[in-house]
PDB file of C-alpha atoms in Angstrom:
ATOM      1  CA  SER A1261       1.942   2.295  10.387  1.00 54.00           C
ATOM      2  CA  ALA A1262       3.176   0.243  13.130  1.00 60.00           C
ATOM      3  CA  GLY A1263      -0.840  -0.454  14.612  1.00 65.00           C
ATOM      4  CA  HIS A1264      -1.538   3.419  14.300  1.00 78.00           C
ATOM      5  CA  GLU A1265      -5.096   4.993  11.920  1.00 86.00           C
ATOM      6  CA  TYR A1266      -5.527   7.156  10.097  1.00 90.00           C
ATOM      7  CA  ILE A1267      -1.713   7.729   8.487  1.00 90.00           C
ATOM      8  CA  THR A1268      -1.442   8.706   4.643  1.00 94.00           C
ATOM      9  CA  LEU A1269       2.114   8.074   2.872  1.00 94.00           C
ATOM     10  CA  ASP A1270       1.906  10.298  -0.423  1.00 97.00           C
ATOM     11  CA  GLY A1271       4.247  10.318  -3.279  1.00 94.00           C
ATOM     12  CA  PHE A1272       7.232   8.879  -2.035  1.00 93.00           C
ATOM     13  CA  THR A1273       9.958   6.858  -4.063  1.00 92.00           C
ATOM     14  CA  VAL A1274      11.019   3.597  -2.282  1.00 90.00           C
ATOM     15  CA  ARG A1275      13.676   1.562  -3.867  1.00 86.00           C
ATOM     16  CA  SER A1276      16.562  -0.735  -2.912  1.00 79.00           C
ATOM     17  CA  SER A1277      19.763  -0.793  -1.098  1.00 70.00           C
ATOM     18  CA  ASN A1278      22.240  -0.652  -4.588  1.00 62.00           C
ATOM     19  CA  GLY A1279      20.802  -4.391  -4.788  1.00 55.00           C
ATOM     20  CA  LEU A1280      22.012  -5.018  -1.214  1.00 60.00           C
ATOM     21  CA  SER A1281      17.967  -5.709   0.436  1.00 68.00           C
ATOM     22  CA  MET A1282      15.325  -6.506  -1.057  1.00 74.00           C
ATOM     23  CA  THR A1283      12.549  -2.898  -0.245  1.00 80.00           C
ATOM     24  CA  SER A1284       9.547  -2.791   1.194  1.00 84.00           C
ATOM     25  CA  ILE A1285       6.066  -0.812   3.674  1.00 90.00           C
ATOM     26  CA  ALA A1286       4.283  -2.167   5.783  1.00 89.00           C
ATOM     27  CA  ILE A1287       0.563  -1.043   7.014  1.00 90.00           C
ATOM     28  CA  HIS A1288      -0.488  -2.351   9.488  1.00 84.00           C
ATOM     29  CA  GLY A1289      -2.205  -3.017  13.072  1.00 81.00           C
ATOM     30  CA  ASP A1290      -2.242  -5.343  16.043  1.00 68.00           C
ATOM     31  CA  SER A1291      -0.765  -8.683  14.342  1.00 59.00           C
ATOM     32  CA  GLY A1292      -3.163 -12.364  13.798  1.00 51.00           C
ATOM     33  CA  ALA A1293      -6.393 -13.121  12.708  1.00 47.00           C
ATOM     34  CA  THR A1294      -8.114 -12.122  16.157  1.00 48.00           C
ATOM     35  CA  GLY A1295      -6.687  -9.214  15.819  1.00 51.00           C
ATOM     36  CA  SER A1296      -7.069  -5.314  16.054  1.00 59.00           C
ATOM     37  CA  SER A1297      -7.756  -3.953  12.115  1.00 73.00           C
ATOM     38  CA  LYS A1298      -6.290  -0.255  11.954  1.00 83.00           C
ATOM     39  CA  LYS A1299      -8.902   2.349   9.920  1.00 90.00           C
ATOM     40  CA  GLY A1300      -8.141   4.777   7.786  1.00 90.00           C
ATOM     41  CA  CYS A1301      -4.473   4.770   6.207  1.00 93.00           C
ATOM     42  CA  ILE A1302      -3.525   5.404   2.817  1.00 95.00           C
ATOM     43  CA  VAL A1303      -0.988   4.714   0.366  1.00 96.00           C
ATOM     44  CA  GLN A1304      -0.688   6.341  -2.953  1.00 97.00           C
ATOM     45  CA  ASN A1305       1.455   7.979  -5.786  1.00 98.00           C
ATOM     46  CA  MET A1306       4.306   5.701  -4.672  1.00 96.00           C
ATOM     47  CA  ASN A1307       6.955   4.233  -6.674  1.00 96.00           C
ATOM     48  CA  ILE A1308       8.763   1.184  -4.960  1.00 95.00           C
ATOM     49  CA  ASP A1309      11.467  -0.681  -6.784  1.00 92.00           C
ATOM     50  CA  GLY A1310      12.220  -3.824  -5.382  1.00 88.00           C
ATOM     51  CA  GLY A1311      15.966  -4.229  -7.344  1.00 80.00           C
ATOM     52  CA  ASN A1312      17.359  -6.727  -7.583  1.00 64.00           C
ATOM     53  CA  VAL A1313      15.923 -10.691  -8.219  1.00 59.00           C
ATOM     54  CA  PHE A1314      16.801 -12.934  -4.601  1.00 60.00           C
ATOM     55  CA  SER A1315      16.371 -15.778  -3.980  1.00 59.00           C
ATOM     56  CA  THR A1316      14.909 -17.028  -0.441  1.00 58.00           C
ATOM     57  CA  SER A1317      11.621 -18.280   0.499  1.00 59.00           C
ATOM     58  CA  ASN A1318      10.545 -15.392   2.613  1.00 69.00           C
ATOM     59  CA  ASN A1319       8.406 -13.230   2.363  1.00 74.00           C
ATOM     60  CA  ARG A1320       8.398 -10.135  -0.383  1.00 82.00           C
ATOM     61  CA  GLU A1321       6.221  -7.898  -1.344  1.00 91.00           C
ATOM     62  CA  GLY A1322       6.521  -4.123  -2.857  1.00 92.00           C
ATOM     63  CA  LEU A1323       3.589  -3.184  -0.294  1.00 95.00           C
ATOM     64  CA  ARG A1324       2.296  -5.253   2.843  1.00 94.00           C
ATOM     65  CA  ILE A1325      -1.135  -4.584   3.939  1.00 94.00           C
ATOM     66  CA  GLU A1326      -2.169  -6.659   7.704  1.00 92.00           C
ATOM     67  CA  ASP A1327      -4.837  -6.034  10.165  1.00 92.00           C
ATOM     68  CA  VAL A1328      -6.448  -2.932   8.821  1.00 93.00           C
ATOM     69  CA  ASP A1329      -9.876  -1.863   7.915  1.00 94.00           C
ATOM     70  CA  GLY A1330      -9.804   0.240   4.757  1.00 94.00           C
ATOM     71  CA  ALA A1331      -7.186   0.425   3.192  1.00 95.00           C
ATOM     72  CA  ILE A1332      -7.046   2.412   0.323  1.00 97.00           C
ATOM     73  CA  VAL A1333      -4.063   1.590  -1.788  1.00 98.00           C
ATOM     74  CA  ARG A1334      -4.063   3.825  -5.507  1.00 98.00           C
ATOM     75  CA  ASN A1335      -2.195   4.880  -8.156  1.00 98.00           C
ATOM     76  CA  ASN A1336       1.419   3.861  -7.379  1.00 98.00           C
ATOM     77  CA  THR A1337       4.167   1.937  -9.482  1.00 98.00           C
ATOM     78  CA  ILE A1338       5.662  -1.752  -7.451  1.00 97.00           C
ATOM     79  CA  TYR A1339       8.133  -3.192  -9.687  1.00 94.00           C
ATOM     80  CA  ASN A1340      10.546  -5.605  -9.250  1.00 91.00           C
ATOM     81  CA  TYR A1341       9.695  -8.331  -6.990  1.00 90.00           C
ATOM     82  CA  SER A1342      10.126 -11.529  -8.987  1.00 85.00           C
ATOM     83  CA  GLY A1343      12.079 -13.871  -6.827  1.00 72.00           C
ATOM     84  CA  SER A1344      12.751 -17.288  -6.645  1.00 63.00           C
ATOM     85  CA  ASP A1345      10.238 -18.299  -4.479  1.00 66.00           C
ATOM     86  CA  ASP A1346       5.868 -17.580  -4.953  1.00 74.00           C
ATOM     87  CA  ASN A1347       5.515 -15.919  -1.402  1.00 83.00           C
ATOM     88  CA  TYR A1348       7.153 -12.097  -3.802  1.00 89.00           C
ATOM     89  CA  ALA A1349       4.630 -10.400  -4.931  1.00 94.00           C
ATOM     90  CA  GLY A1350       4.056  -5.949  -5.683  1.00 95.00           C
ATOM     91  CA  ILE A1351       1.285  -6.064  -3.056  1.00 97.00           C
ATOM     92  CA  LYS A1352       0.138  -8.223  -0.397  1.00 95.00           C
ATOM     93  CA  SER A1353      -2.158  -8.375   1.803  1.00 94.00           C
ATOM     94  CA  TYR A1354      -2.995 -10.310   5.934  1.00 92.00           C
ATOM     95  CA  ASN A1355      -6.444  -9.824   7.294  1.00 91.00           C
ATOM     96  CA  THR A1356      -8.335  -7.183   5.555  1.00 93.00           C
ATOM     97  CA  VAL A1357     -11.466  -5.790   5.639  1.00 94.00           C
ATOM     98  CA  ASN A1358     -13.200  -3.101   3.215  1.00 96.00           C
ATOM     99  CA  CYS A1359      -9.922  -2.800   1.354  1.00 97.00           C
ATOM    100  CA  ILE A1360     -10.170  -0.915  -2.180  1.00 98.00           C
ATOM    101  CA  PHE A1361      -6.880  -1.546  -4.508  1.00 98.00           C
ATOM    102  CA  GLU A1362      -7.326   0.282  -7.668  1.00 98.00           C
ATOM    103  CA  HIS A1363      -5.343   2.520 -10.278  1.00 98.00           C
ATOM    104  CA  ASN A1364      -2.233   0.641  -9.578  1.00 98.00           C
ATOM    105  CA  TYR A1365       0.878  -0.176 -11.947  1.00 98.00           C
ATOM    106  CA  ILE A1366       2.771  -3.104 -10.743  1.00 98.00           C
ATOM    107  CA  TYR A1367       4.979  -5.308 -13.571  1.00 96.00           C
ATOM    108  CA  ASN A1368       7.913  -7.389 -13.141  1.00 94.00           C
ATOM    109  CA  CYS A1369       6.439  -9.069  -9.251  1.00 93.00           C
ATOM    110  CA  ALA A1370       5.993 -13.500  -9.379  1.00 92.00           C
ATOM    111  CA  ARG A1371       1.937 -11.740  -7.883  1.00 94.00           C
ATOM    112  CA  GLY A1372       0.324  -8.451  -8.615  1.00 97.00           C
ATOM    113  CA  ILE A1373      -1.716  -8.053  -5.986  1.00 97.00           C
ATOM    114  CA  TYR A1374      -2.271 -11.597  -3.699  1.00 95.00           C
ATOM    115  CA  SER A1375      -4.373 -12.042  -0.293  1.00 93.00           C
ATOM    116  CA  LYS A1376      -2.318 -14.250   1.812  1.00 89.00           C
ATOM    117  CA  SER A1377      -5.484 -14.845   4.551  1.00 84.00           C
ATOM    118  CA  ASN A1378      -8.807 -13.512   4.555  1.00 89.00           C
ATOM    119  CA  MET A1379      -9.710 -10.823   2.830  1.00 94.00           C
ATOM    120  CA  ASN A1380     -13.077 -10.248   3.173  1.00 94.00           C
ATOM    121  CA  GLY A1381     -14.900  -7.262   1.070  1.00 96.00           C
ATOM    122  CA  ALA A1382     -12.645  -6.058  -0.748  1.00 97.00           C
ATOM    123  CA  ILE A1383     -12.942  -3.914  -4.571  1.00 98.00           C
ATOM    124  CA  ILE A1384      -9.990  -4.708  -5.978  1.00 98.00           C
ATOM    125  CA  ARG A1385     -10.290  -2.281  -9.281  1.00 98.00           C
ATOM    126  CA  PHE A1386      -8.377  -0.505 -12.958  1.00 98.00           C
ATOM    127  CA  ASN A1387      -4.730  -1.747 -11.727  1.00 98.00           C
ATOM    128  CA  TYR A1388      -2.975  -2.801 -14.365  1.00 98.00           C
ATOM    129  CA  ILE A1389      -1.165  -5.836 -13.718  1.00 98.00           C
ATOM    130  CA  VAL A1390       1.908  -6.829 -16.907  1.00 97.00           C
ATOM    131  CA  ASP A1391       4.745  -9.965 -16.492  1.00 96.00           C
ATOM    132  CA  THR A1392       3.758 -12.115 -13.552  1.00 95.00           C
ATOM    133  CA  ASN A1393       3.129 -15.162 -12.230  1.00 94.00           C
ATOM    134  CA  VAL A1394      -0.286 -14.759 -11.635  1.00 95.00           C
ATOM    135  CA  GLY A1395      -1.235 -11.603 -11.639  1.00 97.00           C
ATOM    136  CA  ILE A1396      -3.997 -11.092  -8.948  1.00 97.00           C
ATOM    137  CA  TYR A1397      -3.964 -14.846  -6.447  1.00 95.00           C
ATOM    138  CA  ASP A1398      -5.700 -14.837  -3.216  1.00 91.00           C
ATOM    139  CA  ASN A1399      -5.359 -18.128  -1.077  1.00 87.00           C
ATOM    140  CA  SER A1400      -7.937 -19.235   1.540  1.00 85.00           C
ATOM    141  CA  TYR A1401      -6.238 -22.147   3.816  1.00 75.00           C
ATOM    142  CA  ILE A1402      -7.787 -24.791   5.728  1.00 71.00           C
ATOM    143  CA  ASP A1403      -5.583 -24.138   9.137  1.00 68.00           C
ATOM    144  CA  GLN A1404      -7.630 -21.279  11.147  1.00 60.00           C
ATOM    145  CA  GLN A1405     -10.357 -21.252   8.537  1.00 67.00           C
ATOM    146  CA  ARG A1406      -8.498 -18.398   6.448  1.00 80.00           C
ATOM    147  CA  THR A1407     -10.709 -17.979   3.915  1.00 86.00           C
ATOM    148  CA  SER A1408     -12.169 -14.097   1.939  1.00 90.00           C
ATOM    149  CA  ASN A1409     -15.617 -13.778   0.995  1.00 92.00           C
ATOM    150  CA  ASN A1410     -17.352 -10.957  -0.740  1.00 96.00           C
ATOM    151  CA  ASN A1411     -14.888  -9.645  -2.760  1.00 96.00           C
ATOM    152  CA  ILE A1412     -15.298  -7.480  -6.193  1.00 97.00           C
ATOM    153  CA  ILE A1413     -12.336  -7.111  -7.981  1.00 97.00           C
ATOM    154  CA  HIS A1414     -13.011  -6.093 -11.706  1.00 98.00           C
ATOM    155  CA  ASP A1415     -11.813  -3.793 -14.679  1.00 97.00           C
ATOM    156  CA  ASN A1416      -8.485  -4.736 -14.352  1.00 97.00           C
ATOM    157  CA  LEU A1417      -5.993  -5.135 -17.037  1.00 97.00           C
ATOM    158  CA  ILE A1418      -3.698  -8.049 -16.783  1.00 97.00           C
ATOM    159  CA  VAL A1419      -0.920  -8.925 -19.296  1.00 96.00           C
ATOM    160  CA  ASN A1420       2.174 -11.461 -19.518  1.00 95.00           C
ATOM    161  CA  ALA A1421       0.985 -13.834 -16.645  1.00 94.00           C
ATOM    162  CA  THR A1422       2.063 -16.956 -17.509  1.00 91.00           C
ATOM    163  CA  TYR A1423      -0.083 -19.324 -15.223  1.00 91.00           C
ATOM    164  CA  MET A1424      -3.216 -17.571 -14.179  1.00 93.00           C
ATOM    165  CA  GLY A1425      -4.652 -14.061 -14.489  1.00 95.00           C
ATOM    166  CA  ILE A1426      -6.849 -14.477 -11.171  1.00 95.00           C
ATOM    167  CA  ARG A1427      -6.944 -17.421  -9.140  1.00 92.00           C
ATOM    168  CA  TRP A1428      -9.036 -17.874  -6.113  1.00 90.00           C
ATOM    169  CA  ARG A1429      -7.174 -21.043  -4.399  1.00 85.00           C
ATOM    170  CA  THR A1430      -9.426 -22.742  -1.568  1.00 84.00           C
ATOM    171  CA  GLU A1431      -7.857 -25.196   0.005  1.00 78.00           C
ATOM    172  CA  ASP A1432     -10.098 -29.081   0.404  1.00 74.00           C
ATOM    173  CA  GLY A1433     -12.392 -28.493   3.151  1.00 77.00           C
ATOM    174  CA  VAL A1434     -12.426 -24.349   2.998  1.00 80.00           C
ATOM    175  CA  THR A1435     -14.993 -22.634   1.276  1.00 83.00           C
ATOM    176  CA  ASP A1436     -14.653 -18.408  -0.125  1.00 88.00           C
ATOM    177  CA  ASP A1437     -18.661 -17.339  -1.008  1.00 91.00           C
ATOM    178  CA  GLY A1438     -19.605 -14.243  -2.390  1.00 93.00           C
ATOM    179  CA  ASN A1439     -16.743 -12.542  -4.392  1.00 93.00           C
ATOM    180  CA  HIS A1440     -17.407 -11.579  -7.960  1.00 96.00           C
ATOM    181  CA  PHE A1441     -15.263 -10.993 -11.232  1.00 95.00           C
ATOM    182  CA  PHE A1442     -16.525  -8.956 -13.303  1.00 96.00           C
ATOM    183  CA  ASN A1443     -15.426  -6.912 -17.099  1.00 96.00           C
ATOM    184  CA  ASN A1444     -12.008  -8.099 -16.587  1.00 96.00           C
ATOM    185  CA  THR A1445      -9.227  -8.307 -19.206  1.00 96.00           C
ATOM    186  CA  ILE A1446      -6.919 -10.900 -19.516  1.00 95.00           C
ATOM    187  CA  TYR A1447      -4.348 -11.066 -22.499  1.00 92.00           C
ATOM    188  CA  GLU A1448      -2.088 -13.584 -22.625  1.00 91.00           C
ATOM    189  CA  VAL A1449      -1.843 -15.873 -20.330  1.00 91.00           C
ATOM    190  CA  LYS A1450      -1.666 -19.544 -20.029  1.00 89.00           C
ATOM    191  CA  HIS A1451      -4.787 -20.034 -17.757  1.00 89.00           C
ATOM    192  CA  GLY A1452      -7.349 -17.211 -18.034  1.00 91.00           C
ATOM    193  CA  ILE A1453      -9.901 -17.747 -14.564  1.00 92.00           C
ATOM    194  CA  THR A1454      -9.686 -20.257 -11.372  1.00 89.00           C
ATOM    195  CA  ILE A1455     -12.039 -19.877  -8.685  1.00 88.00           C
ATOM    196  CA  GLY A1456     -12.286 -22.525  -5.659  1.00 85.00           C
ATOM    197  CA  ASP A1457     -15.143 -23.909  -3.718  1.00 86.00           C
ATOM    198  CA  GLY A1458     -18.124 -21.373  -2.537  1.00 87.00           C
ATOM    199  CA  THR A1459     -21.242 -20.430  -3.263  1.00 89.00           C
ATOM    200  CA  GLY A1460     -22.311 -16.898  -5.022  1.00 90.00           C
ATOM    201  CA  TRP A1461     -19.529 -16.753  -6.733  1.00 90.00           C
ATOM    202  CA  MET A1462     -19.980 -14.500  -9.633  1.00 92.00           C
ATOM    203  CA  VAL A1463     -18.181 -14.801 -13.588  1.00 93.00           C
ATOM    204  CA  TYR A1464     -19.149 -12.445 -16.033  1.00 93.00           C
ATOM    205  CA  ASN A1465     -18.379  -9.444 -18.949  1.00 94.00           C
ATOM    206  CA  ASN A1466     -14.756 -10.380 -18.659  1.00 94.00           C
ATOM    207  CA  ILE A1467     -12.382 -11.050 -21.476  1.00 93.00           C
ATOM    208  CA  ILE A1468     -10.267 -13.780 -21.748  1.00 92.00           C
ATOM    209  CA  ARG A1469      -7.328 -14.775 -24.566  1.00 90.00           C
ATOM    210  CA  ARG A1470      -4.250 -17.041 -23.480  1.00 85.00           C
ATOM    211  CA  GLU A1471      -1.379 -17.293 -24.704  1.00 80.00           C
ATOM    212  CA  ALA A1472      -0.702 -19.155 -27.999  1.00 69.00           C
ATOM    213  CA  GLY A1473       0.889 -22.097 -28.399  1.00 66.00           C
ATOM    214  CA  THR A1474      -0.205 -22.762 -24.464  1.00 69.00           C
ATOM    215  CA  SER A1475      -2.350 -25.662 -22.686  1.00 70.00           C
ATOM    216  CA  GLY A1476      -4.116 -23.737 -20.633  1.00 75.00           C
ATOM    217  CA  HIS A1477      -8.251 -23.019 -19.394  1.00 81.00           C
ATOM    218  CA  HIS A1478      -9.847 -20.006 -20.058  1.00 84.00           C
ATOM    219  CA  VAL A1479     -11.605 -21.091 -17.413  1.00 84.00           C
ATOM    220  CA  ASN A1480     -10.717 -23.679 -13.806  1.00 81.00           C
ATOM    221  CA  LEU A1481     -14.049 -24.618 -11.442  1.00 80.00           C
ATOM    222  CA  GLY A1482     -13.567 -25.863  -8.482  1.00 75.00           C
ATOM    223  CA  THR A1483     -15.287 -28.956  -6.298  1.00 75.00           C
ATOM    224  CA  ASN A1484     -17.925 -27.620  -4.877  1.00 76.00           C
ATOM    225  CA  TYR A1485     -19.652 -24.015  -5.673  1.00 76.00           C
ATOM    226  CA  SER A1486     -22.172 -22.834  -6.329  1.00 78.00           C
ATOM    227  CA  LEU A1487     -22.711 -20.061  -9.684  1.00 82.00           C
ATOM    228  CA  LYS A1488     -24.870 -17.459  -8.651  1.00 83.00           C
ATOM    229  CA  LYS A1489     -23.837 -16.045 -11.874  1.00 86.00           C
ATOM    230  CA  PHE A1490     -21.761 -17.213 -15.219  1.00 87.00           C
ATOM    231  CA  ASP A1491     -22.521 -15.127 -18.092  1.00 88.00           C
ATOM    232  CA  HIS A1492     -21.185 -12.622 -21.606  1.00 89.00           C
ATOM    233  CA  ASN A1493     -17.576 -14.160 -21.213  1.00 88.00           C
ATOM    234  CA  LEU A1494     -15.777 -13.186 -24.591  1.00 87.00           C
ATOM    235  CA  TYR A1495     -12.781 -15.316 -25.618  1.00 83.00           C
ATOM    236  CA  ASP A1496     -10.142 -15.476 -27.911  1.00 75.00           C
ATOM    237  CA  SER A1497     -11.499 -17.479 -31.367  1.00 56.00           C
ATOM    238  CA  SER A1498      -7.427 -18.864 -31.896  1.00 57.00           C
ATOM    239  CA  LEU A1499      -7.604 -20.791 -29.255  1.00 53.00           C
ATOM    240  CA  ASP A1500     -10.063 -23.808 -28.085  1.00 55.00           C
ATOM    241  CA  PHE A1501     -12.487 -23.378 -25.831  1.00 56.00           C
ATOM    242  CA  HIS A1502     -11.916 -24.360 -22.425  1.00 58.00           C
ATOM    243  CA  ILE A1503     -13.347 -24.678 -19.307  1.00 61.00           C
ATOM    244  CA  GLN A1504     -13.172 -27.110 -16.784  1.00 59.00           C
ATOM    245  CA  THR A1505     -14.142 -28.359 -13.392  1.00 57.00           C
ATOM    246  CA  HIS A1506     -13.607 -30.621 -10.256  1.00 50.00           C
ATOM    247  CA  SER A1507     -10.018 -29.363 -10.091  1.00 50.00           C
ATOM    248  CA  GLU A1508      -7.422 -25.956 -10.959  1.00 47.00           C
ATOM    249  CA  VAL A1509      -5.440 -26.811 -13.234  1.00 44.00           C
ATOM    250  CA  SER A1510      -5.414 -31.051 -13.711  1.00 44.00           C
ATOM    251  CA  GLY A1511      -8.141 -33.492 -14.008  1.00 46.00           C
ATOM    252  CA  GLY A1512     -12.114 -33.230 -13.349  1.00 47.00           C
ATOM    253  CA  SER A1513     -14.196 -32.876 -16.020  1.00 47.00           C
ATOM    254  CA  ASP A1514     -12.960 -30.874 -19.610  1.00 44.00           C
ATOM    255  CA  TYR A1515     -15.279 -29.344 -21.630  1.00 42.00           C
ATOM    256  CA  THR A1516     -13.160 -27.782 -24.856  1.00 44.00           C
ATOM    257  CA  THR A1517     -15.523 -25.599 -28.138  1.00 37.00           C
TER     258      THR A1517
END
């Protein structure tokens, strides 16, 4: 969108060029966390095929949403962004406010929906995300205090995430506040839901089934966190139930039933 507002992309099919490059669509305002956010952009009913696997540490994503306010991303099919690096994603966002990501089918991607910087007030709902490393991922950094607050993640179906279903990561010294996770179904994963440090977290009414034969946790909790609500989550009965505190993945206190 090159910094323009009220742009709608509807119904296009976008594919890589004979495996020689990886295709991508970008909706963006002015660059940087202090830049001007552009409004009114919609991306819907798209078919975006990343093509072959590439080996690079550069950012590769089907749809990039950056420096925008109130964008709507819905009813898209995005696939084949499964490169050798964590920077690959079906949808990636930077510096967004009040955006909605809904009814998207994302598969065969390293990350399904990846917030890499400053996602605030987003709604992520009704997405089907399958065959990823992490289904929904947010990464909050200490540099520039890139945090993600007051986001609502609900009614997503995440299947076959080889690492985590939902990962809301905070670096040491960073807190994310007011994020809610509910009514999500997470199936065949190593770890279910991981949250970092912050206040006002709500995790409830989720269904989590871990993959048999893996060592993981249904829920991982951060070091300095405050849960406003943690209730009515349903876990598979075939495996021991694990909630781990004071660490994202290892160490800390491990509660097993």
